[in-house]
mmCIF file of C-alpha atoms and ligand atoms in Angstrom:
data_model
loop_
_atom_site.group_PDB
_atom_site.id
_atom_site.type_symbol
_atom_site.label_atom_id
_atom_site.label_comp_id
_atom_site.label_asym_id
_atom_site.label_seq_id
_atom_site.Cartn_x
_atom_site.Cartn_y
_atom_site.Cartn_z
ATOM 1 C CA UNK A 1 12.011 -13.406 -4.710
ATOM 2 C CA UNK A 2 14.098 -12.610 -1.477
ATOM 3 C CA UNK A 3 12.532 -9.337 -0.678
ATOM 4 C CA UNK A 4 9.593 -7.550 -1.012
ATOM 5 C CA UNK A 5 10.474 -4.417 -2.289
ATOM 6 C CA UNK A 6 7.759 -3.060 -4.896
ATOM 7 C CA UNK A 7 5.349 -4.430 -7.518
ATOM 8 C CA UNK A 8 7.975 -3.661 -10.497
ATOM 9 C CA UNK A 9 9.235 -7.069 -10.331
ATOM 10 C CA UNK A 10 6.211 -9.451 -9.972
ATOM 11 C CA UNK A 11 4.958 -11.387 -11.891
ATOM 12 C CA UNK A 12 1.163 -12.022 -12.944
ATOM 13 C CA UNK A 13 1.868 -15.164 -10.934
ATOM 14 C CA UNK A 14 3.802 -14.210 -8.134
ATOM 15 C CA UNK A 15 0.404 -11.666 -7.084
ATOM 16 C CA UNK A 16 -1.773 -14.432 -7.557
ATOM 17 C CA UNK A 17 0.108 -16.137 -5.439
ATOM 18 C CA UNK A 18 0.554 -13.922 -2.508
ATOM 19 C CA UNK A 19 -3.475 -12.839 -2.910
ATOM 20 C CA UNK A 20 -4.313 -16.813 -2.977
ATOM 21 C CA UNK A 21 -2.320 -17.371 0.614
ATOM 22 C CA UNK A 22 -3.879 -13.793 2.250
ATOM 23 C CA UNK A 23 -7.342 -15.198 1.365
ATOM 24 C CA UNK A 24 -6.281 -17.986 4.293
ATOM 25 C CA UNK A 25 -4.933 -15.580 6.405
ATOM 26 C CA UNK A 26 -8.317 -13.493 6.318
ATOM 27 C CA UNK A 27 -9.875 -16.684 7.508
ATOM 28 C CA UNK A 28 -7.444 -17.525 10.204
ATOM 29 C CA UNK A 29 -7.463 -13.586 11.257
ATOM 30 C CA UNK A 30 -11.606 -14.168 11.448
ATOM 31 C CA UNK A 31 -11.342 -16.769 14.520
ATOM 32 C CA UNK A 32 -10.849 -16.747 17.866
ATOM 33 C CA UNK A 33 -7.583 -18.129 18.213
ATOM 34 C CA UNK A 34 -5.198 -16.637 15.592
ATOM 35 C CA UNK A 35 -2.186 -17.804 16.010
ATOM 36 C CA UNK A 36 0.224 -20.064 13.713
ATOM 37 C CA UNK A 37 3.635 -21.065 13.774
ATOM 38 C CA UNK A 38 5.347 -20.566 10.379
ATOM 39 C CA UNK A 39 7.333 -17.971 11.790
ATOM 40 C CA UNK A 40 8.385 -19.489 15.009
ATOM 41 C CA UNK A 41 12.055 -19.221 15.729
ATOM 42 C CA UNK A 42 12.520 -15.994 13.179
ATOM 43 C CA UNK A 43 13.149 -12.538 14.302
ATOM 44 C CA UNK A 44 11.430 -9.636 12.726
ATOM 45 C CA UNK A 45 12.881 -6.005 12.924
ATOM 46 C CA UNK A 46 10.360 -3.236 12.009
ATOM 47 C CA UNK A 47 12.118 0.023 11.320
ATOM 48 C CA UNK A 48 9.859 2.721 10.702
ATOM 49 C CA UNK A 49 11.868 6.314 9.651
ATOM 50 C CA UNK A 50 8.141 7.832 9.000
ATOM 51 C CA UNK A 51 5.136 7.673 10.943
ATOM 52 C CA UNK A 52 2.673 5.230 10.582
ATOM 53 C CA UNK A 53 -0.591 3.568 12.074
ATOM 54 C CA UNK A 54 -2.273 0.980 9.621
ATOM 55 C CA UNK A 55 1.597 -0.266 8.503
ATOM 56 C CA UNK A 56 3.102 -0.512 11.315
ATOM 57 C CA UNK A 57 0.497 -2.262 13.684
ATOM 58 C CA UNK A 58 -0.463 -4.545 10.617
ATOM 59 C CA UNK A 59 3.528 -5.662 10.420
ATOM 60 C CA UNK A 60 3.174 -6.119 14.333
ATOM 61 C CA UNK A 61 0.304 -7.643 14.262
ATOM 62 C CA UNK A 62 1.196 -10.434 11.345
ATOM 63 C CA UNK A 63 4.131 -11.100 12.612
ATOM 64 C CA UNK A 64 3.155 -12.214 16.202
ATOM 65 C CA UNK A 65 0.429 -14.138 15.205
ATOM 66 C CA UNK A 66 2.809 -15.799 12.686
ATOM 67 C CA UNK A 67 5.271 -17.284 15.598
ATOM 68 C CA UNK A 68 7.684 -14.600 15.196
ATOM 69 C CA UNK A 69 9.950 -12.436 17.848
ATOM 70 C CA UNK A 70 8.964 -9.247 16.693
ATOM 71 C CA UNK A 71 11.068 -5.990 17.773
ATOM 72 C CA UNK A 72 9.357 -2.270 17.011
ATOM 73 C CA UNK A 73 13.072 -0.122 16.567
ATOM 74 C CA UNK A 74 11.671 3.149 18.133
ATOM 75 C CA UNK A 75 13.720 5.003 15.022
ATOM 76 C CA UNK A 76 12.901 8.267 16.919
ATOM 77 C CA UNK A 77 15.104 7.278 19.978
ATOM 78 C CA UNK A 78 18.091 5.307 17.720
ATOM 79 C CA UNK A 79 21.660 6.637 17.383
ATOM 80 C CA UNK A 80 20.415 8.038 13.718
ATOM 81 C CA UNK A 81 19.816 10.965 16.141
ATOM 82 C CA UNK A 82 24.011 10.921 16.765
ATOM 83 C CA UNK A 83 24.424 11.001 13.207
ATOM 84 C CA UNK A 84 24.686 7.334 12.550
ATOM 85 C CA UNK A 85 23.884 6.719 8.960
ATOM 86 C CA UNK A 86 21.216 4.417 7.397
ATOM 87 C CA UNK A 87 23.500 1.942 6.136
ATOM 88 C CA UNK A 88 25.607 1.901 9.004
ATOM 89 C CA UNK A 89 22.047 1.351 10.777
ATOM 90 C CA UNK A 90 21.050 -1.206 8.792
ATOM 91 C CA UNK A 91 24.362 -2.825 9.251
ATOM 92 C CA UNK A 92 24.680 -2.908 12.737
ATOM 93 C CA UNK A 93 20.375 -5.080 13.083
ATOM 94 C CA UNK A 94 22.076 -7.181 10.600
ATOM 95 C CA UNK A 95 24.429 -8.317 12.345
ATOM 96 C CA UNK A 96 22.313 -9.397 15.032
ATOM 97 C CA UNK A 97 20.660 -12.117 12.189
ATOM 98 C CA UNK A 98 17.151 -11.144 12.053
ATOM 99 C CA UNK A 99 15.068 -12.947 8.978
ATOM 100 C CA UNK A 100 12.670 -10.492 8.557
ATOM 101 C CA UNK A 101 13.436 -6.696 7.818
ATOM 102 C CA UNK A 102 10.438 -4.444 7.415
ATOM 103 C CA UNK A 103 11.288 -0.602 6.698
ATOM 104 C CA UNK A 104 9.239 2.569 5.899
ATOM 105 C CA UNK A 105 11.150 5.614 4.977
ATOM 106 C CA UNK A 106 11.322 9.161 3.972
ATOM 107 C CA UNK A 107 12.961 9.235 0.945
ATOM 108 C CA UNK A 108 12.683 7.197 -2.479
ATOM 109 C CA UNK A 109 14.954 4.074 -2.929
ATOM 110 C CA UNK A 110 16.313 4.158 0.687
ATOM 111 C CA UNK A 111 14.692 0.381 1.343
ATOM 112 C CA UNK A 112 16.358 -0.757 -2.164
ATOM 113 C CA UNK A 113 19.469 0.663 -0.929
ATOM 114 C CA UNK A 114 19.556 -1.193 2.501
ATOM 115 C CA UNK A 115 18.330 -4.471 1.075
ATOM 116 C CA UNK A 116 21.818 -4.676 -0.889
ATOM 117 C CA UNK A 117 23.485 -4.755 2.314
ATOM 118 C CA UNK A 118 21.457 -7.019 4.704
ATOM 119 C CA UNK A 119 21.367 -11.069 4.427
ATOM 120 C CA UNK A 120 17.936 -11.363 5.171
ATOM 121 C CA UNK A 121 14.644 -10.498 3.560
ATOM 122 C CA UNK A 122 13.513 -6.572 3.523
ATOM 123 C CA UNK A 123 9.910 -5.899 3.112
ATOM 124 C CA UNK A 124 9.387 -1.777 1.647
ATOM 125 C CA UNK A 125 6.648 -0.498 4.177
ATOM 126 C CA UNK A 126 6.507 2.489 1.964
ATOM 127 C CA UNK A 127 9.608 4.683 1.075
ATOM 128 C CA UNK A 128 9.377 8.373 -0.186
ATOM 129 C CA UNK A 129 7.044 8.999 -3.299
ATOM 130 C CA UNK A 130 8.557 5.339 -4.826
ATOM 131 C CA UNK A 131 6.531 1.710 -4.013
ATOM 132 C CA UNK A 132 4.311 0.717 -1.217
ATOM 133 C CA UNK A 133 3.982 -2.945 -2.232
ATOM 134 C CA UNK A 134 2.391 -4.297 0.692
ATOM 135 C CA UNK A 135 -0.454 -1.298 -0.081
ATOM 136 C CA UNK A 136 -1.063 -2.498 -3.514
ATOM 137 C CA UNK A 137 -1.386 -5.655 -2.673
ATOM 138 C CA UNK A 138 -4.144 -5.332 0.140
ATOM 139 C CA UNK A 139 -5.825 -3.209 -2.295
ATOM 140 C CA UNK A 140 -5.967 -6.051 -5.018
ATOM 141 C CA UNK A 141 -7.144 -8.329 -2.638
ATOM 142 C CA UNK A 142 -10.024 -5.570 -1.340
ATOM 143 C CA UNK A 143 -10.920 -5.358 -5.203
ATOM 144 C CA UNK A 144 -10.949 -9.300 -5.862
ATOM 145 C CA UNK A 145 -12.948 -9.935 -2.889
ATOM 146 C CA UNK A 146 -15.320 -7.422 -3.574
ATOM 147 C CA UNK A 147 -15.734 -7.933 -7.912
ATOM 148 C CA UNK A 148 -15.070 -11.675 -7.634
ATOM 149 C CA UNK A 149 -12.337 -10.553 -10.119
ATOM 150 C CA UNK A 150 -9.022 -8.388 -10.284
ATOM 151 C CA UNK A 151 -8.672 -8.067 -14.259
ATOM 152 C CA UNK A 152 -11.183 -5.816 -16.792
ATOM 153 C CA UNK A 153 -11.950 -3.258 -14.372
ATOM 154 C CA UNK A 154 -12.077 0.193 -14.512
ATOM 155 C CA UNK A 155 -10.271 1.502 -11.764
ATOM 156 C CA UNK A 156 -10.068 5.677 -11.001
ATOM 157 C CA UNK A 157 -7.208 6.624 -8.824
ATOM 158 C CA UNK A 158 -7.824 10.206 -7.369
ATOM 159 C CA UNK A 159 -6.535 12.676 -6.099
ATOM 160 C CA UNK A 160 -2.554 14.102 -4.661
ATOM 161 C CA UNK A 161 -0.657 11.667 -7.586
ATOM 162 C CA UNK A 162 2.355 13.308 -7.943
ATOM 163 C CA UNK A 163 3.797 12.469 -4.168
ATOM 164 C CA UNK A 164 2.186 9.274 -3.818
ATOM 165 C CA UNK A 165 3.473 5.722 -3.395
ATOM 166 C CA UNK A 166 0.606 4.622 -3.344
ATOM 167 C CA UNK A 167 -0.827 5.657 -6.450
ATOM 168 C CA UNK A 168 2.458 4.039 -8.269
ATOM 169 C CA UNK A 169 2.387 0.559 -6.899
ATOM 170 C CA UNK A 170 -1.684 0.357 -7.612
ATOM 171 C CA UNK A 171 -0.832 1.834 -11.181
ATOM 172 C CA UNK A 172 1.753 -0.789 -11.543
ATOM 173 C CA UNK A 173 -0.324 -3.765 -9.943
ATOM 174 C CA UNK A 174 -3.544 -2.818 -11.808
ATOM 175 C CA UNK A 175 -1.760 -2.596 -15.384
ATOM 176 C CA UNK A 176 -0.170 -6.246 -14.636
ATOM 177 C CA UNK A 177 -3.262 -7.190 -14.034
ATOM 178 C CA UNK A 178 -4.520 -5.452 -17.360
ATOM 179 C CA UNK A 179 -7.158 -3.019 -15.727
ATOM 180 C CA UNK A 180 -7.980 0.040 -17.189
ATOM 181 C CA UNK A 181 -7.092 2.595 -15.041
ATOM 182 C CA UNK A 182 -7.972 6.457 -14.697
ATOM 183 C CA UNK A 183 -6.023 9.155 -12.506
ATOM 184 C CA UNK A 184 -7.797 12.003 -11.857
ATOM 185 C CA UNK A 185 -6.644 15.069 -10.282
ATOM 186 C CA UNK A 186 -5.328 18.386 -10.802
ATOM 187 C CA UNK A 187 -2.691 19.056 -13.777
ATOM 188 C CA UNK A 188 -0.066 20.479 -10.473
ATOM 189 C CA UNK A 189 -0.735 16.974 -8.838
ATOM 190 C CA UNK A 190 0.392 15.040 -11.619
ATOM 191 C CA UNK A 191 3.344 13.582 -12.560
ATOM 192 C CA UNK A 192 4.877 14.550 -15.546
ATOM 193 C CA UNK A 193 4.490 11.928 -18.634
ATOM 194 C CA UNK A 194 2.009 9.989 -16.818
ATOM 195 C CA UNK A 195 0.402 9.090 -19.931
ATOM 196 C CA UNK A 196 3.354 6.818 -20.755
ATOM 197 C CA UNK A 197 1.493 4.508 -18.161
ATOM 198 C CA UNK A 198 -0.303 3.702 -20.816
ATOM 199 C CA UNK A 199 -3.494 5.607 -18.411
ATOM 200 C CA UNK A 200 -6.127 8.300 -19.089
ATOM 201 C CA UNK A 201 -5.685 11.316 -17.437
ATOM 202 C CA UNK A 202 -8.809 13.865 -16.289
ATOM 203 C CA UNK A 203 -8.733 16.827 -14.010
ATOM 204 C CA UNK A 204 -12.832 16.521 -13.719
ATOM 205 C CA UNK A 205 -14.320 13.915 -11.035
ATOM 206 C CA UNK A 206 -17.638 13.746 -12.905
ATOM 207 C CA UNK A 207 -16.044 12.994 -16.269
ATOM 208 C CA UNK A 208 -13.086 10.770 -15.084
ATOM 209 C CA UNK A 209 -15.624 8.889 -12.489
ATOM 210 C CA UNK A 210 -17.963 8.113 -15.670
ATOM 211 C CA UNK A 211 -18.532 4.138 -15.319
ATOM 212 C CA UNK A 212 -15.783 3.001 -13.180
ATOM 213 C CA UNK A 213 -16.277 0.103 -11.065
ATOM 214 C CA UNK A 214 -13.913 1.525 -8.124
ATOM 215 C CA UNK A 215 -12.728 4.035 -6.787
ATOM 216 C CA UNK A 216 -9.092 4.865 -5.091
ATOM 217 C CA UNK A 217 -9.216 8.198 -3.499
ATOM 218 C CA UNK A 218 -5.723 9.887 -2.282
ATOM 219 C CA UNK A 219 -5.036 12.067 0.315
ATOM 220 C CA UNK A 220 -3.156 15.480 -0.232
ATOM 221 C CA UNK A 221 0.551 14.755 0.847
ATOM 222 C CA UNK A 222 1.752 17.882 2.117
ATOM 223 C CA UNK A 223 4.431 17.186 3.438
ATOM 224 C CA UNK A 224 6.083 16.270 0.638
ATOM 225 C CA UNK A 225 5.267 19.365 -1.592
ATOM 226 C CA UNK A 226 7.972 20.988 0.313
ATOM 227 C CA UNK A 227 7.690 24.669 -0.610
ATOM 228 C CA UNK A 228 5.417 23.701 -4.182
ATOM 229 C CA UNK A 229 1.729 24.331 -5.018
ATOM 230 C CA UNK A 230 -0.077 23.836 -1.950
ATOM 231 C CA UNK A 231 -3.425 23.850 -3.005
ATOM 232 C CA UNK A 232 -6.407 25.612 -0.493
ATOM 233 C CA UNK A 233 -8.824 22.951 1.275
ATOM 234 C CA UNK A 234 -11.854 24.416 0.809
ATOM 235 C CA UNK A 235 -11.317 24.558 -3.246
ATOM 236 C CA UNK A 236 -9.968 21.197 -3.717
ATOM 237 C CA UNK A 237 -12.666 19.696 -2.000
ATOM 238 C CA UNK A 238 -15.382 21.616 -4.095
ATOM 239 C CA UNK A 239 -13.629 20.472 -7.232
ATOM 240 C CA UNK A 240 -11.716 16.512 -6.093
ATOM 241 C CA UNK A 241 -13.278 15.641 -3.041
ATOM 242 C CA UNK A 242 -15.767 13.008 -3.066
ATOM 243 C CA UNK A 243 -18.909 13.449 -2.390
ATOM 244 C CA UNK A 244 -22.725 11.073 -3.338
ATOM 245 C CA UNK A 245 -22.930 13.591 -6.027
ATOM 246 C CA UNK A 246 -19.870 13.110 -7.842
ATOM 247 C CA UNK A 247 -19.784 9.379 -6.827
ATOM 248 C CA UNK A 248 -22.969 9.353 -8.841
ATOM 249 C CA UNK A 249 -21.349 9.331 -12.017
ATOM 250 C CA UNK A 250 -19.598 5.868 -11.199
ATOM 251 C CA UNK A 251 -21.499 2.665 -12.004
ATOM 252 C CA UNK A 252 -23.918 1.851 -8.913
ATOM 253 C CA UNK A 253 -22.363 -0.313 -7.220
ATOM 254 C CA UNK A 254 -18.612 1.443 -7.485
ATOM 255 C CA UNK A 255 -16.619 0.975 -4.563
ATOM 256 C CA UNK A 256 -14.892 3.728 -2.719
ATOM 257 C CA UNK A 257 -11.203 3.055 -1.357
ATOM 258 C CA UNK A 258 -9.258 5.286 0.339
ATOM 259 C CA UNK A 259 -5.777 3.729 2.091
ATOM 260 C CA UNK A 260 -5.625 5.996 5.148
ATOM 261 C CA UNK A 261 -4.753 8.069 6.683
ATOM 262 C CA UNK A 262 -8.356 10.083 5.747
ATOM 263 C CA UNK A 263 -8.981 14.184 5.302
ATOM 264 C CA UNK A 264 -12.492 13.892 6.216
ATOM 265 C CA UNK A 265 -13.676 17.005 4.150
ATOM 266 C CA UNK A 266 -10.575 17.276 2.328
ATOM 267 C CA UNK A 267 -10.555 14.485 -0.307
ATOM 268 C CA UNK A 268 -13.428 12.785 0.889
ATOM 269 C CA UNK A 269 -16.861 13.449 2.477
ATOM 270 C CA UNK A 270 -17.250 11.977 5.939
ATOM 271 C CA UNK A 271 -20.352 10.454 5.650
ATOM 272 C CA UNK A 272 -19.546 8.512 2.311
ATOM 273 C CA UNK A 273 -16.355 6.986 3.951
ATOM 274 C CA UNK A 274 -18.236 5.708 6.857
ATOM 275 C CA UNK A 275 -21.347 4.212 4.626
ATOM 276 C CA UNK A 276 -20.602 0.256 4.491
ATOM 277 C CA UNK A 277 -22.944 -0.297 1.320
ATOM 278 C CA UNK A 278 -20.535 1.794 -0.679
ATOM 279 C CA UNK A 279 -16.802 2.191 1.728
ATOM 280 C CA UNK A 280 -14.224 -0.638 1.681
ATOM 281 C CA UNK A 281 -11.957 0.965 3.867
ATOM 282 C CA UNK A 282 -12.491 -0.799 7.060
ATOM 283 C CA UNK A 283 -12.273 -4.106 4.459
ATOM 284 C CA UNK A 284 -9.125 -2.745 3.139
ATOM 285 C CA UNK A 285 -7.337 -2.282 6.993
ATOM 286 C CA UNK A 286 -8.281 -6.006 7.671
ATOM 287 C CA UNK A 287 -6.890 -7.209 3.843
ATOM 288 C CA UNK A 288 -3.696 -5.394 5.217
ATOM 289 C CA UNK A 289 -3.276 -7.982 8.008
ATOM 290 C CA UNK A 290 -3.470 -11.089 6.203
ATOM 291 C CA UNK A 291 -1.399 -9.580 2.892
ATOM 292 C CA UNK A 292 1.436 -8.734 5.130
ATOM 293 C CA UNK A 293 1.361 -12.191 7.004
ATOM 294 C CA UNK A 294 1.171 -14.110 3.158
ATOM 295 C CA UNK A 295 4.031 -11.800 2.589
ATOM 296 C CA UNK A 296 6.289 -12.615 5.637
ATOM 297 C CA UNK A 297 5.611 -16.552 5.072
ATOM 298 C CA UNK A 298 6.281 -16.705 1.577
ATOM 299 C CA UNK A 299 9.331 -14.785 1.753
ATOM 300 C CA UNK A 300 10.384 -16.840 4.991
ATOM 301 C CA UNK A 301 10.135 -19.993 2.891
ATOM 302 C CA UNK A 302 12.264 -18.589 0.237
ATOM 303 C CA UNK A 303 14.713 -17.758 3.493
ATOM 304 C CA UNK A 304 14.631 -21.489 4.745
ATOM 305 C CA UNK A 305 15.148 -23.734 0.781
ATOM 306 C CA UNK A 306 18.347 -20.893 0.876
ATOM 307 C CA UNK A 307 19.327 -22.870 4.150
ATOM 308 C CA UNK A 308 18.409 -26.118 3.138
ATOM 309 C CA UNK A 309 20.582 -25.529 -0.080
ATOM 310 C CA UNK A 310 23.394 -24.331 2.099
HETATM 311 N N1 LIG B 401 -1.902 3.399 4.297
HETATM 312 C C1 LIG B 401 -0.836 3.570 5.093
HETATM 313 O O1 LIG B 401 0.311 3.339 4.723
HETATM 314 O O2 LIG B 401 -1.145 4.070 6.339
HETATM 315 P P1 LIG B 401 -0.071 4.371 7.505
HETATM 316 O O3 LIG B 401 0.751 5.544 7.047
HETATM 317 O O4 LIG B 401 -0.904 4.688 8.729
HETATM 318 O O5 LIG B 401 0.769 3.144 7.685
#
């Protein structure tokens, strides 16, 4: 593959692949000196339309301790502000021959869009309600690591569906993978002929949460219900949010997931997210490091038999 940008078009194999190399990178990332060169000599552009904390230092981080020259565009402070158009954008870093291209933005297909026009490899760091590939994948890897397996699991995914990227590359991953997987939220938060996913649908925690082995919570994206069903707070969290009570219902040792940022008290009680016999989430921020430096490498090797061929 030349880019990275969504599960859609992997392979069985080509996850494997990319979970096999993290699991060295988590190694590497556990040691004192972390640095490698693979990278050395590339340039890596990170241009982030949409804010962003885990994604954005995670890309910076891999990056530099890759070996590469690694530029933050602030997108804030670009000429987009003078009208300048995303293409034209895109255009303009591409002709300054980066290799790497990593981009988060607003709206749906905007990454597949600039990845036609740039010669070198675009990673999706998340764009509109569409794929967050690099999100799935550090997911999977939480999920192997913590099951010893990624395959015959019953997954719940919880929560704000209908605006969430994340929720569609882990639905995508996790059937490739041939999981069983659950959403579970309210009918206003779903997306419309889900079932065609070939999932089960619930809009009760306690029924839905019956015997899974994890469990993906969602936050509420607000803004991108622009103007819809905003639902109050205080009710979803009596009814979605989760809580030792509902969790109860999963098998015992069910493993709670949530990919940040966290509503503590919205979608998720405070005190379960920060309890490490049951919380992955600090696991799944560190997975993120080591997935997006197994992603940069691989697709940098694609980059350089391109060059060798040439
Ligand atoms: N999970 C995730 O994408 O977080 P950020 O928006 O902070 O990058």
């Amino acid at each position: 593959h030349r880019h990275l940008l969504g599960i859609e078009p992997l392979h069985q194999e080509d996850i494997r692949t990319i979970l096999d190399l993290s699991e060295r990178y988590v190694d590497l990332n556990r040691q004192s000196k972390k640095h490698l060169d693979v990278l050395s000599g590339l340039t890596q552009i990170n241009m982030f339309f949409e804010n962003s904390t885990r994604t954005q230092a995670s890309f910076e981080l891999a990056g530099k301790r890759l070996g590469a020259d690694v530029m933050n565009m602030a997108m804030q402070a670009s000429s987009l502000k003078k009208g300048e158009t995303l293409i034209d954008t895109a255009l303009t870093l591409n002709a300054m021959h980066p290799d790497l291209l990593v981009v988060r933005h607003p709206h749906s297909g905007a990454v597949n869009l600039l990845a036609d026009k740039v010669n070198c490899a675009v990673l999706n760091a998340g764009d509109g309600r569409h794929e967050h590939p690099t999100q799935a994948l550090l997911d999977a890897l939480t999920i192997r690591r913590a099951k010893g397996r990624l395959h015959r699991l019953s997954i719940a995914i919880c929560g704000d569906i209908a605006h969430s990227r994340v929720a569609r590359s882990n639905l995508l991953l996790l059937g490739k993978m041939e999981n069983r997987v659950r959403l579970i939220g309210p009918p206003t938060l779903m997306p419309s002929r889900i079932e065609e996913f070939g999932v089960e649908v619930f809009d009760d925690m306690r029924e839905g949460l019956r015997d899974v082995d994890v469990v993906m919570m969602l936050r509420l994206q607000k803004e991108r219900m622009d103007g819809g069903f905003i639902p109050s707070e205080r009710e979803y969290y009596h009814r979605f949010g989760l809580d030792e009570e509902k969790l109860a219902h999963a098998k015992p040792d069910a493993i709670v997931m949530h990919p940040g940022p966290m509503n503590r008290g919205v979608e998720i009680d405070g005190t379960l997210a920060d309890d490490i016999n049951r919380s992955v989430i600090q696991e799944q921020v560190e997975m993120g490091v080591a997935v997006r430096m197994a992603a940069m490498d691989l697709l940098s090797r694609h980059g350089r038999e391109g060059e060798d061929q040439a």
